[in-house]
Short mmCIF file of C-alpha atoms in Angstrom, two decimals:
data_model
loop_
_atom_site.label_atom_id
_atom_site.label_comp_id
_atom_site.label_asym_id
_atom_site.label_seq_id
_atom_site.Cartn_x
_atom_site.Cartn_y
_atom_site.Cartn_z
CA UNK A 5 0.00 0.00 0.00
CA UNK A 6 1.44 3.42 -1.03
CA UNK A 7 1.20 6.34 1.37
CA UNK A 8 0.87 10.22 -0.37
CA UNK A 9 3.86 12.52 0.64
CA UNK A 10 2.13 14.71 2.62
CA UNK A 11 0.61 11.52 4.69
CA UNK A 12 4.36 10.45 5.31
CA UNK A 13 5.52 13.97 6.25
CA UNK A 14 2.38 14.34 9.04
CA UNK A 15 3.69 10.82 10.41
CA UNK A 16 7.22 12.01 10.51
CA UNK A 17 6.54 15.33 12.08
CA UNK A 18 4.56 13.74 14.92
CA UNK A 19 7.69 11.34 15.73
CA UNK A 20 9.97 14.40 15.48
CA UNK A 21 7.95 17.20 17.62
CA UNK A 22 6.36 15.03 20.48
CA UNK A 23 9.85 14.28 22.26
CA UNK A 24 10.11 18.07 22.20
CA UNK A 25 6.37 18.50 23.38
CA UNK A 26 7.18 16.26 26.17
CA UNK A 27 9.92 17.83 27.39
CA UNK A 28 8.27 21.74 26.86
CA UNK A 29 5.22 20.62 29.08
CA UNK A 30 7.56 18.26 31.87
CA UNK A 31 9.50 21.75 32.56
CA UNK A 32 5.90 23.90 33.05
CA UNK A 33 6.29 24.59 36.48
CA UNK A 34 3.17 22.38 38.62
CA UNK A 35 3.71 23.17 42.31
CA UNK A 36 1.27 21.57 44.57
CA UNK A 37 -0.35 19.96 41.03
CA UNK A 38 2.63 18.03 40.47
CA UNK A 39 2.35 14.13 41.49
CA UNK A 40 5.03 11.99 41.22
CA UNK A 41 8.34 12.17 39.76
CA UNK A 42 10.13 13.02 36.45
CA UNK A 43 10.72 9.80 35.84
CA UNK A 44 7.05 8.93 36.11
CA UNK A 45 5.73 12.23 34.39
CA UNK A 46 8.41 10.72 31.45
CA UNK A 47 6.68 7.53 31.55
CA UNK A 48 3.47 8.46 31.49
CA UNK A 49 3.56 10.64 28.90
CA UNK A 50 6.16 8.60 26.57
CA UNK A 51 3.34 5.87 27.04
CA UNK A 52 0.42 8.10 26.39
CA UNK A 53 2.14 9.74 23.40
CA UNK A 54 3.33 6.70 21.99
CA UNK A 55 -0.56 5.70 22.14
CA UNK A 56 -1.62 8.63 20.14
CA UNK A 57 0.90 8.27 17.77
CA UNK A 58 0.22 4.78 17.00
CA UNK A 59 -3.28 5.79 16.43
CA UNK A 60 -2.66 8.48 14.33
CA UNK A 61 -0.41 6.40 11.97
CA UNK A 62 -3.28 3.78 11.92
CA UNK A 63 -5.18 6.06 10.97
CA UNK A 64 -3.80 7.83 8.44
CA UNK A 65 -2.90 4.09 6.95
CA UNK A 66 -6.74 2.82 6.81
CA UNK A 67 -7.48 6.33 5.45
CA UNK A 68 -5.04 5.94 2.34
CA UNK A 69 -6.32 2.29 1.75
CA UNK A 70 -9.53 3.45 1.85
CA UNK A 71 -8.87 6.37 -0.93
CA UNK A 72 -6.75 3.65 -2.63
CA UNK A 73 -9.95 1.09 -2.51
CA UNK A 74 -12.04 3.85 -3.84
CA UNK A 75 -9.55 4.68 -6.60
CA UNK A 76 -9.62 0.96 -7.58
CA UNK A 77 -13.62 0.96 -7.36
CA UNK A 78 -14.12 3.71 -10.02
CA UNK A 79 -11.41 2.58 -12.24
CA UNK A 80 -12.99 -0.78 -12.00
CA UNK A 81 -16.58 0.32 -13.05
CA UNK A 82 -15.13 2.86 -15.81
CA UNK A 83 -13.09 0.12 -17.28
CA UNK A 84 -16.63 -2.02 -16.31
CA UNK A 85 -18.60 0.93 -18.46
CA UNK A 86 -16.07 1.18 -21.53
CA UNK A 87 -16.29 -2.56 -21.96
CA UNK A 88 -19.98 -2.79 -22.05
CA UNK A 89 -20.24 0.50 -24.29
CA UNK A 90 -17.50 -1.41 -26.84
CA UNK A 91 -19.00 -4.61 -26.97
CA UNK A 92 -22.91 -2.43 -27.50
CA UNK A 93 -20.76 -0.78 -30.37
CA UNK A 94 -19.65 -4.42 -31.47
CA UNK A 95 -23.39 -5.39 -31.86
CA UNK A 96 -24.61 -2.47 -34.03
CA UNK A 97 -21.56 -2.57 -36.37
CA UNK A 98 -22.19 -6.61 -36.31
CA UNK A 99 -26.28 -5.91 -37.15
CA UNK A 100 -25.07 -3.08 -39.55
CA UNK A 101 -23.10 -5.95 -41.24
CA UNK A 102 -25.74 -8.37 -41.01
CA UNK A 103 -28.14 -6.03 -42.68
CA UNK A 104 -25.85 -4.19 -45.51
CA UNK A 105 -24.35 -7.33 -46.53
CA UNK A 106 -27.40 -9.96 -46.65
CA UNK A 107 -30.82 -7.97 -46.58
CA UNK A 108 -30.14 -4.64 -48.34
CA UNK A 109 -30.18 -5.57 -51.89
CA UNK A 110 -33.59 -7.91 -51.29
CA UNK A 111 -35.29 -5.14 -48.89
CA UNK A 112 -33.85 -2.37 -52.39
CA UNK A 113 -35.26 -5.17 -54.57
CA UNK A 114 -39.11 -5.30 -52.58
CA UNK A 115 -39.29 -1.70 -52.20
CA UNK A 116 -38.80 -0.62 -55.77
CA UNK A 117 -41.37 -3.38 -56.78
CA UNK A 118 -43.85 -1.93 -54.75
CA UNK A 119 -42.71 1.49 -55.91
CA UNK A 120 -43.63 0.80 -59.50
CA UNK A 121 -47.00 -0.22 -58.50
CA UNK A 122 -48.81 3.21 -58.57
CA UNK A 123 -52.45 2.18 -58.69
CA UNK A 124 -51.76 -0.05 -55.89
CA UNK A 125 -50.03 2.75 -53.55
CA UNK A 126 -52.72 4.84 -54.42
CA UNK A 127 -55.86 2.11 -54.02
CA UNK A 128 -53.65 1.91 -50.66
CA UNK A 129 -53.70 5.21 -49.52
CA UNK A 130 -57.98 4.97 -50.37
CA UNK A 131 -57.88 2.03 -48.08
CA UNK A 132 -56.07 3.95 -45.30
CA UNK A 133 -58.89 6.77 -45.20
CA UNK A 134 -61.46 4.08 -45.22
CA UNK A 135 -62.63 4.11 -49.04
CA UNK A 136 -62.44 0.46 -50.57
CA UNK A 137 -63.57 1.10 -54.13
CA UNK A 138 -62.05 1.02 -56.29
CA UNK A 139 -59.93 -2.32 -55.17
CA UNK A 140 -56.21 -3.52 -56.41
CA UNK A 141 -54.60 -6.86 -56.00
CA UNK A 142 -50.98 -6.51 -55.85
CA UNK A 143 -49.80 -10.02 -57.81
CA UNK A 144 -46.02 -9.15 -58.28
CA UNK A 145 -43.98 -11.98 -56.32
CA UNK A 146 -41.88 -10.13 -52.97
CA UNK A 147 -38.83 -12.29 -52.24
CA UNK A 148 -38.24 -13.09 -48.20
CA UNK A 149 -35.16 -15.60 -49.03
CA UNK A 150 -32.51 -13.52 -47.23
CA UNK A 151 -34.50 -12.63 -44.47
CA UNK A 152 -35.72 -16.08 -43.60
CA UNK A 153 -32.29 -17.31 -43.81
CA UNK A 154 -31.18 -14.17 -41.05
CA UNK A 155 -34.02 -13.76 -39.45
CA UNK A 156 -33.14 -15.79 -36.09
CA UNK A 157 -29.91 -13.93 -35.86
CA UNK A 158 -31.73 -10.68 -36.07
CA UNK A 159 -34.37 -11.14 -33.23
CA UNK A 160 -31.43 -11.55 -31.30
CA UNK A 161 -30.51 -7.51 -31.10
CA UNK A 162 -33.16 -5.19 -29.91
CA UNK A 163 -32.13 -2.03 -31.84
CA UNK A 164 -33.89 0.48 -34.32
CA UNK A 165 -32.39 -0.98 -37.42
CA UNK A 166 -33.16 -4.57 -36.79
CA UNK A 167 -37.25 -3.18 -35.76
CA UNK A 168 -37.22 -1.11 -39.33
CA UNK A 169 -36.20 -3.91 -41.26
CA UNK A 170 -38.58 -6.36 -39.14
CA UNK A 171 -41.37 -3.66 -39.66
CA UNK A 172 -40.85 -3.30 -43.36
CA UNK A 173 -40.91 -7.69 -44.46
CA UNK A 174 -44.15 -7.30 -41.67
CA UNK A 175 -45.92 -5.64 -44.37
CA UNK A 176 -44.76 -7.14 -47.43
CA UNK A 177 -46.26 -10.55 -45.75
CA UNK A 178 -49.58 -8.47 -45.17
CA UNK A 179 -49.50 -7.69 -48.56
CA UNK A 180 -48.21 -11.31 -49.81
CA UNK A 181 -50.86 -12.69 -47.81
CA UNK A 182 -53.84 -10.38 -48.53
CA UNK A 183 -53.39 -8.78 -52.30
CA UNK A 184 -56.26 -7.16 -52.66
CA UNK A 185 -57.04 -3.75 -50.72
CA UNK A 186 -60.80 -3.73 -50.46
CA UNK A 187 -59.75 -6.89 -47.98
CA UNK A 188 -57.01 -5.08 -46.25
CA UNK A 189 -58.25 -3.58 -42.66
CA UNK A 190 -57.59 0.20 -42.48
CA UNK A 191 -54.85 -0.24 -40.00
CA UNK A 192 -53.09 -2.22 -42.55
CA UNK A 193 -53.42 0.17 -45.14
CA UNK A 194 -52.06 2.75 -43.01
CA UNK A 195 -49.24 0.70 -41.43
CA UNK A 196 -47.68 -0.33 -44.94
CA UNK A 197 -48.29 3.04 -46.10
CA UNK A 198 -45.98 4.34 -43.24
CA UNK A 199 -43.52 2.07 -43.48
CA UNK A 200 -42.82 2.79 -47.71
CA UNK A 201 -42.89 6.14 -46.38
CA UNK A 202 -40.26 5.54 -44.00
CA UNK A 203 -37.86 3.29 -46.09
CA UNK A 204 -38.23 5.60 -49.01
CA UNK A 205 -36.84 8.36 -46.81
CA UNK A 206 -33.58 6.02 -45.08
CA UNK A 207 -33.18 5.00 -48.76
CA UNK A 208 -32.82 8.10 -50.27
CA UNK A 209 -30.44 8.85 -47.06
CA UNK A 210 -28.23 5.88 -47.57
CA UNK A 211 -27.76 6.58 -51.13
CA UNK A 212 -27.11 10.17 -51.02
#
C-alpha cells in the first residue's frame, strides 16, 4: 500500500515534535499539582504519546487504503462501463453488417417493386382513409429468401435498425398474404403506407 507525501511527512513530524512536546510541558512549572516524579511524568507521557501516535499512523494508513480502494472501485466500473459501451458498439456494427451485406439488396429489390406499382399505392392510400372502391390486388412476387435465412440472428438484437427492417418484411407478408385492398383492414393500409414512407426516406439517405 502506497502512502501520499504529505501523509508520510504528518507521520514524521509527529515522531519528530512530540519528544520536544514532552519535554516543553515536563519543565511547566506544577507546584502543589505536580504528582510523582520526572521519571514517572516521562513515563506516562512517553506511554500516552506513543498511544496517540500509534493511532494516528493507523489512521492515516486505513485512510489511504480506503482512498486507494475507492480509486480501484471507479477505475474498475469505468473500465466495467467502456467494456460494455465497446461490446454495444460491437453489436450495431455486427447488425449493420448483417443487414448491408445480406438484406439490403432484397429489402432495395421489394421496395422498388412496390414502388412501381402506382395504382396499388394509391388504391392503398384509399384504403387507409377508409374508401375500398375502387380495389387492387398486388400479384407481383416479394422475395423473403434472405431474411428467412437471417431472421433468427436478427431477433437476437433489440435495436432500431433490426425493428425497421422487421417492420418493413411485416408488411410485405400483409400484402403477400392479402393482395387485394378492399380486404385489407384500415390499419393495414395505413401501417404499410408508413412504413414505404419511411424506407423511401432512409433510402434516399443511404444513397445520397
Amino acid at each position: 500500500m502506497e502512502l501520499k507525501k504529505i501523509e508520510v511527512l504528518k507521520i514524521i513530524a509527529m515522531i519528530v515534535f512530540t519528544p520536544i512536546l514532552l519535554g516543553v510541558i515536563l519543565n511547566i512549572p506544577g507546584g502543589a499539582l505536580t504528582i510523582g516524579d520526572e521519571n514517572a511524568w516521562v513515563g506516562f507521557f512517553g506511554n500516552y504519546s506513543g498511544g496517540i501516535i500509534g493511532g494516528m499512523v493507523a489512521f492515516f494508513i486505513a485512510n489511504s487504503q480506503v482512498k486507494q480502494e475507492q480509486k480501484a472501485r471507479l477505475k474498475d466500473k469505468d473500465d466495467q462501463e467502456r467494456e460494455k459501451n465497446k461490446k454495444h458498439e460491437d453489436q450495431e456494427k455486427y447488425i449493420k453488417n448483417i443487414i448491408d451485406l445480406f438484406l439490403l439488396d432484397e429489402i432495395v429489390s421489394n421496395f422498388r417493386t412496390l414502388a412501381k406499382e402506382k395504382s396499388y399505392l394509391e388504391a392503398l392510400e384509399r384504403r387507409a382513409n377508409g374508401t375500398i372502391d375502387p380495389s387492387y390486388s398486388f400479384n407481383v412476387p416479394l422475395n423473403f429468401e434472405e431474411f428467412d435465412r437471417v431472421r433468427f440472428e436478427l431477433i437476437k438484437y433489440n435495436n432500431q435498425d433490426v425493428k425497421d427492417v422487421i417492420e418493413f418484411y411485416r408488411i410485405c407478408k400483409i400484402i403477400k398474404y392479402e393482395p387485394a385492398t378492399s380486404k385489407m383492414s384500415t390499419d393495414d393500409a395505413k401501417s404499410i403506407i408508413q412504413v414505404i414512407s419511411k424506407w423511401n426516406t432512409k433510402l434516399n439517405a443511404k444513397n445520397g
